[in-house]
XYZ file of C-alpha atoms in Angstrom:
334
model
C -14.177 4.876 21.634
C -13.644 1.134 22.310
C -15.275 -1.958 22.752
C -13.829 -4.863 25.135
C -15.608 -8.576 25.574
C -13.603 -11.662 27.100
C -12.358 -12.238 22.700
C -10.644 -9.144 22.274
C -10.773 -4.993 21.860
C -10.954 -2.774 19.340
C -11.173 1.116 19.060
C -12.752 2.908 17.059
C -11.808 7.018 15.897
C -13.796 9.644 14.251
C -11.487 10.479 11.217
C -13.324 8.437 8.803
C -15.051 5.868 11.556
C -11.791 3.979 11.173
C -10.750 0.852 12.909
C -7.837 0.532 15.150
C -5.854 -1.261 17.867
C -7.680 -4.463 17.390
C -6.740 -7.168 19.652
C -7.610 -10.368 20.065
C -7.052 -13.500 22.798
C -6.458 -16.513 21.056
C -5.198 -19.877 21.954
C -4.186 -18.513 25.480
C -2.039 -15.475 23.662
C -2.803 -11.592 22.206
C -2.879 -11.196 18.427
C -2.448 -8.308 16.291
C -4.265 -9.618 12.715
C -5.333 -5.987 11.588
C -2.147 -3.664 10.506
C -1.925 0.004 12.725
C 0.124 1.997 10.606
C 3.340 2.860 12.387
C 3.270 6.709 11.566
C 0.051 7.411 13.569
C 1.992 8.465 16.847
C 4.185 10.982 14.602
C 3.910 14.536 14.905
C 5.324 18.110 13.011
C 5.429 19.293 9.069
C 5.615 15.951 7.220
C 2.182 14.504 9.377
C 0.484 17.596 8.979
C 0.892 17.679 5.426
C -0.454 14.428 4.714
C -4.413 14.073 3.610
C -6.405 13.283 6.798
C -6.967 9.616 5.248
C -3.481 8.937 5.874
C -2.375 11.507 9.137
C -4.212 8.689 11.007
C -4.611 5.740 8.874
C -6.783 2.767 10.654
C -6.943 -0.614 9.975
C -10.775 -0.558 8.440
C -13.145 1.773 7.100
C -15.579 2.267 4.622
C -14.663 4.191 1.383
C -17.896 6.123 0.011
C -16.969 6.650 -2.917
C -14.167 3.999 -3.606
C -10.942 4.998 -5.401
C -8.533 7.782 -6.032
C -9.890 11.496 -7.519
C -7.577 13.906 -9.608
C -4.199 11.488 -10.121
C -3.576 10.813 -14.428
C -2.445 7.502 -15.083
C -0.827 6.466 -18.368
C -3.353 3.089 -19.202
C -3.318 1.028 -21.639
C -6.066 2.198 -24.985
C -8.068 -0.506 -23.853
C -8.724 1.525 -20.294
C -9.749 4.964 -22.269
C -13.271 5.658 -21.376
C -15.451 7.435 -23.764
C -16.994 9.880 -21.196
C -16.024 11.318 -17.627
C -17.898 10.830 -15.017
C -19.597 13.983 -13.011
C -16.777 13.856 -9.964
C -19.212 14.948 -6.693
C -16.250 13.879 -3.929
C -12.584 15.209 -4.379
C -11.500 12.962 -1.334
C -9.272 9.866 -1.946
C -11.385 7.044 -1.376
C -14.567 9.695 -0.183
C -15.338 12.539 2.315
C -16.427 9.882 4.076
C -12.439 8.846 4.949
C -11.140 11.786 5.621
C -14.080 13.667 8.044
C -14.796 13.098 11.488
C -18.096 10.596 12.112
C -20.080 11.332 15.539
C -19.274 7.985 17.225
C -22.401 6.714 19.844
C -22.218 3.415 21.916
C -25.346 1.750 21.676
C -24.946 -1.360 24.631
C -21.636 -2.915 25.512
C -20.706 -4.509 22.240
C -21.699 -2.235 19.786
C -20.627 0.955 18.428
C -22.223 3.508 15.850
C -21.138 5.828 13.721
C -22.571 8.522 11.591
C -21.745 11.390 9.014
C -23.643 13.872 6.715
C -22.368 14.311 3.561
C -22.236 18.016 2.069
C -25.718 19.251 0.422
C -23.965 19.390 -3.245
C -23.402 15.346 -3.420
C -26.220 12.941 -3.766
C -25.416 11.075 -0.276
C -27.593 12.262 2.408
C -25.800 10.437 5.242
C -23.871 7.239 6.046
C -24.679 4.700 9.072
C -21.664 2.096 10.301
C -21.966 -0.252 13.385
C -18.966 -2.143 14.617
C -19.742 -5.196 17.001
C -17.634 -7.605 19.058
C -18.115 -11.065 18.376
C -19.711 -12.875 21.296
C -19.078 -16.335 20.666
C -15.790 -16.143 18.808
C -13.040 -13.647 18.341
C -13.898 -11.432 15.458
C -15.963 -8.449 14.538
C -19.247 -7.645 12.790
C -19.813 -4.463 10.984
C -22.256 -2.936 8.721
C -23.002 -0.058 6.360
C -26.112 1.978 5.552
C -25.825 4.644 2.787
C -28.687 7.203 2.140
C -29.013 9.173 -0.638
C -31.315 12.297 -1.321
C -31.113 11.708 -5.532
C -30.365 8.668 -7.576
C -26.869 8.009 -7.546
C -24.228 5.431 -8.596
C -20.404 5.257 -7.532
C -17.790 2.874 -6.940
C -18.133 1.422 -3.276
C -15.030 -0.584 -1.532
C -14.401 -1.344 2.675
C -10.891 -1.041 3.683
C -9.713 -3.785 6.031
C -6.166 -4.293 6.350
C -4.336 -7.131 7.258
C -1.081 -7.392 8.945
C 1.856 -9.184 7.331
C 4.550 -7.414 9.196
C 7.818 -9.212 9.685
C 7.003 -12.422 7.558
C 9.429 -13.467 5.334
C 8.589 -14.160 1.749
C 6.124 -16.800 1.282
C 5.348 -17.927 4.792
C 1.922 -16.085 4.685
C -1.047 -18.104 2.622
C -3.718 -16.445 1.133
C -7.253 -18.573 1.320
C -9.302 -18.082 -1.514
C -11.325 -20.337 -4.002
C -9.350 -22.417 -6.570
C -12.258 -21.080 -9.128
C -11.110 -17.656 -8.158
C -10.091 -15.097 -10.703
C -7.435 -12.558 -10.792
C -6.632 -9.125 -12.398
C -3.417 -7.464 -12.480
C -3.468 -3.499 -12.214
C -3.277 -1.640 -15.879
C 0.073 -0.023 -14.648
C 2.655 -0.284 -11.844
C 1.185 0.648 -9.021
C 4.817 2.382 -7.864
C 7.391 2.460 -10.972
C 9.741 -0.441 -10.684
C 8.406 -2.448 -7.678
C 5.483 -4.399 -9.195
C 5.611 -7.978 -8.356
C 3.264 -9.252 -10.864
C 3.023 -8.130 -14.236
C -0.014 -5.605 -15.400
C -3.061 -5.915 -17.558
C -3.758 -9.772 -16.985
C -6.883 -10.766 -16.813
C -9.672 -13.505 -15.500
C -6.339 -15.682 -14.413
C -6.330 -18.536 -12.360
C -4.755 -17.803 -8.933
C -2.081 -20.223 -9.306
C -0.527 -19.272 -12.980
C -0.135 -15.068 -12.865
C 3.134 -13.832 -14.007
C 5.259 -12.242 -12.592
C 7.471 -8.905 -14.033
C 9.992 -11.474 -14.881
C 7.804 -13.519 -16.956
C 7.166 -16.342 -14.380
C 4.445 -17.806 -13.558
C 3.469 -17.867 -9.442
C 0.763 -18.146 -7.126
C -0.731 -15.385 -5.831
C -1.331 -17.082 -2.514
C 1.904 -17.222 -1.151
C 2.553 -13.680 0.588
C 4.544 -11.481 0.888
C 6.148 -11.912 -2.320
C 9.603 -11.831 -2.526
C 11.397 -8.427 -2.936
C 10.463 -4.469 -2.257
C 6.966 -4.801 -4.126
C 3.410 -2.445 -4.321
C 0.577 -4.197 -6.525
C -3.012 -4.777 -6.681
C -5.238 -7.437 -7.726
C -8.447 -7.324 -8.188
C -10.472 -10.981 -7.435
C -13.499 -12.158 -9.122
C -15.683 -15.467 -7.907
C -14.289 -15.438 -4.400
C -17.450 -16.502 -2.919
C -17.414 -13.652 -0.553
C -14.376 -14.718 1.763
C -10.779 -14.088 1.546
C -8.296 -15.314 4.656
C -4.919 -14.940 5.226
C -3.156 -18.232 6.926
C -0.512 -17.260 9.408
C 1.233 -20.927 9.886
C 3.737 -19.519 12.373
C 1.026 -17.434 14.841
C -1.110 -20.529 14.484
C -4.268 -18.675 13.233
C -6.196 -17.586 10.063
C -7.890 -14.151 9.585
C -10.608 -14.461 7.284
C -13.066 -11.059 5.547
C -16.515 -12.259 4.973
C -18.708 -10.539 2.800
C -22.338 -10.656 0.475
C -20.884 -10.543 -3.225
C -24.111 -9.747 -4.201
C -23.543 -6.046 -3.353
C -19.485 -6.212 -3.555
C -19.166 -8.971 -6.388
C -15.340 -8.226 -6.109
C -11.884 -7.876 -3.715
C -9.543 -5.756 -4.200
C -5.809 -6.562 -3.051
C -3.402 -4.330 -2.075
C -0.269 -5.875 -1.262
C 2.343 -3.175 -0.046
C 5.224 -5.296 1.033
C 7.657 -1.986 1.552
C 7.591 -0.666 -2.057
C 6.578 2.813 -1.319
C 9.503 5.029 -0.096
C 8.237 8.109 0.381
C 6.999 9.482 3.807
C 4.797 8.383 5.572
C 5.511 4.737 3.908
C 9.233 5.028 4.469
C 9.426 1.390 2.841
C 8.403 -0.532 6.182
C 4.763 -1.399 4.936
C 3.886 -4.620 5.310
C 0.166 -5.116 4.921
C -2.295 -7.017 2.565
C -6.002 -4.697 2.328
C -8.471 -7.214 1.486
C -11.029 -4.891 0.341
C -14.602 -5.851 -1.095
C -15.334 -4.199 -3.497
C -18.099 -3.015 -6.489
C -15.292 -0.805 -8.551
C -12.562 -0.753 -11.274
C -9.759 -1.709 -9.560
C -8.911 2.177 -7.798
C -9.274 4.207 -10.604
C -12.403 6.365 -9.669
C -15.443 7.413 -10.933
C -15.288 7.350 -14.505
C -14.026 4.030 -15.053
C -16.377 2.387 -12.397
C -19.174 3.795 -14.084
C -18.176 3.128 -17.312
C -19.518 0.470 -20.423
C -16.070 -0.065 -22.091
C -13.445 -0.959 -19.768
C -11.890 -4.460 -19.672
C -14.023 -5.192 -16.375
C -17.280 -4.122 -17.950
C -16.788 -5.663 -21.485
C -16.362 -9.267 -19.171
C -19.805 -8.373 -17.339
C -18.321 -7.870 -13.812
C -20.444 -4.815 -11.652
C -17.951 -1.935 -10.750
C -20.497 0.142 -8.824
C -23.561 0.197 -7.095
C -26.745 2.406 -7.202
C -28.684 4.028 -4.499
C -32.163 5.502 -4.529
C -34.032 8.408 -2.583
C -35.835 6.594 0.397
C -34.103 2.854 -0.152
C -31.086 2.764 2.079
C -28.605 0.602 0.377
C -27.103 -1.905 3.467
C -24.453 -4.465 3.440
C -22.987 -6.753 6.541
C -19.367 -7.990 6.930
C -17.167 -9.913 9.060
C -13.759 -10.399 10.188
C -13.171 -13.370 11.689
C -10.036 -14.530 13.572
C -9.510 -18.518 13.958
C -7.143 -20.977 14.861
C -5.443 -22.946 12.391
């Protein structure tokens, strides 16, 4: 389905109620801010044996719950936790990503979408609008999660940014100078992490890097064949990325009193395997209430880095109180 206004289009697909083809008119020109993966007009074996989530990767979704499922990591002591968590979604980043919503339009800006989750999880059924901005270029969206028992899981959104074909530090990343970062426990891909792992509550201009420098995290891409993600604290609820040479800023707006933190994933072509191929480049901005990716049992856990410094890495929802949140993505000239 799509929506169209005199700002911009953007469609909208039932695997996982994800985002895609957004357009936008700005400044008398047609910008692409949101990245379309470039395998989602492939076809034969190596599609088909990819998890829906990526056959037909968008460019924004919600993840219900947020993270990955069975994958072992080798993290530092200070990540063991002391007790799993009961697992109630084997989906990367939630059935809700890799089933088919039933998509409604409700006037000539909006869009719904809705799923029911299987009876053996505690989420009755999700709720996501997507709007076009009528004043601006940009998009509202929303999500309404229902439960049938008490519950608590990581939560993240998914939107993606384009970066592709900048060079290495012509991108700026707009976020708080009282912002804090955290490094991934591990190398996200072996080899091709930009900044080194395990720091924590740093400033965003002094992280180091692999090689024991010390950078800013707001200049994108960095430079190189890199895969890494941050995790941002006390961000205020908005994150933009400055594109100096297209002449406009796309900014993710969000209530951090739900999603207190944003997770970045900068793929800047470190992943060579199909359907990444190395030619990734994208930056998700991703609110988020959860440990960094790792899944259930260290969201929900007491003892993990994150936990021990107070930060919320899930989110609870009760029978009969719908637990909503509201986001934007905003495009502007610079």
């Amino acid at each position: 389905m799509k929506l169209t206004n005199m700002h911009g289009a953007v469609s909208l697909q039932a695997l996982g109620a994800m985002l895609h083809d957004c357009v936008f008119k700005l400044n008398g020109k047609q910008v692409r801010p949101l990245y379309d993966p470039p395998w989602r007009s492939d076809h034969g074996g190596n599609l088909d044996a990819l998890p829906p989530i990526l056959r037909k990767m968008g460019s924004e979704w919600p993840c219900v719950p947020f993270g990955r499922t069975q994958e072992q990591l080798q993290l530092p002591t200070e990540w063991d936790v002391s007790e799993s968590a009961a697992d109630w979604d084997s989906w990367v980043h939630g059935y809700s990503s890799n089933s088919d919503w039933q998509l409604e339009q409700l006037n000539a800006r909006t869009l719904r979408a809705t799923i029911h989750y299987p009876e053996q999880t505690p989420i009755l059924h999700l709720e996501r609008t997507v709007e076009l901005l009528e004043d601006m270029p940009g998009i509202a969206l929303s999500l309404t999660i229902h439960a049938h028992r008490e519950t608590r899981f990581p939560l993240g959104l998914h939107p993606i940014l384009s970066m592709a074909g900048a060079a290495s530090g012509t991108l700026r990343l707009a976020v708080p100078d009282h912002a804090r970062v955290w490094s991934f426990p591990v190398d996200v891909e072996p080899g091709r992490g930009h900044f080194s792992p395990s720091q924590q509550d740093c400033p965003p201009g002094q992280v180091r890097t692999s090689t024991g420098d010390i950078t800013d995290i707001r200049l994108l891409p960095p430079e190189g064949r890199t895969e890494d993600l941050l995790l941002l604290t006390r961000t205020d609820g908005a994150v933009g990325l400055v594109n100096a040479a297209q002449g406009y800023t796309t900014t993710v707006r969000w209530d951090t009193e739900h999603l207190p933190g944003c997770l970045l994933w900068i793929s800047n072509g470190g992943r060579d395997a199909y359907p990444w191929n190395g030619r990734v480049q994208a930056l998700g901005v991703e609110p988020v209430a959860s440990a960094f990716d790792l899944g259930m049992a260290h969201s929900l856990a007491h003892d993990t880095p994150l936990a021990r410094h107070g930060l919320q890495t899930s989110i609870s929802v009760l029978p009969g109180t719908p637990f909503a949140c509201k986001y934007t993505i905003l495009i502007t000239p610079n």
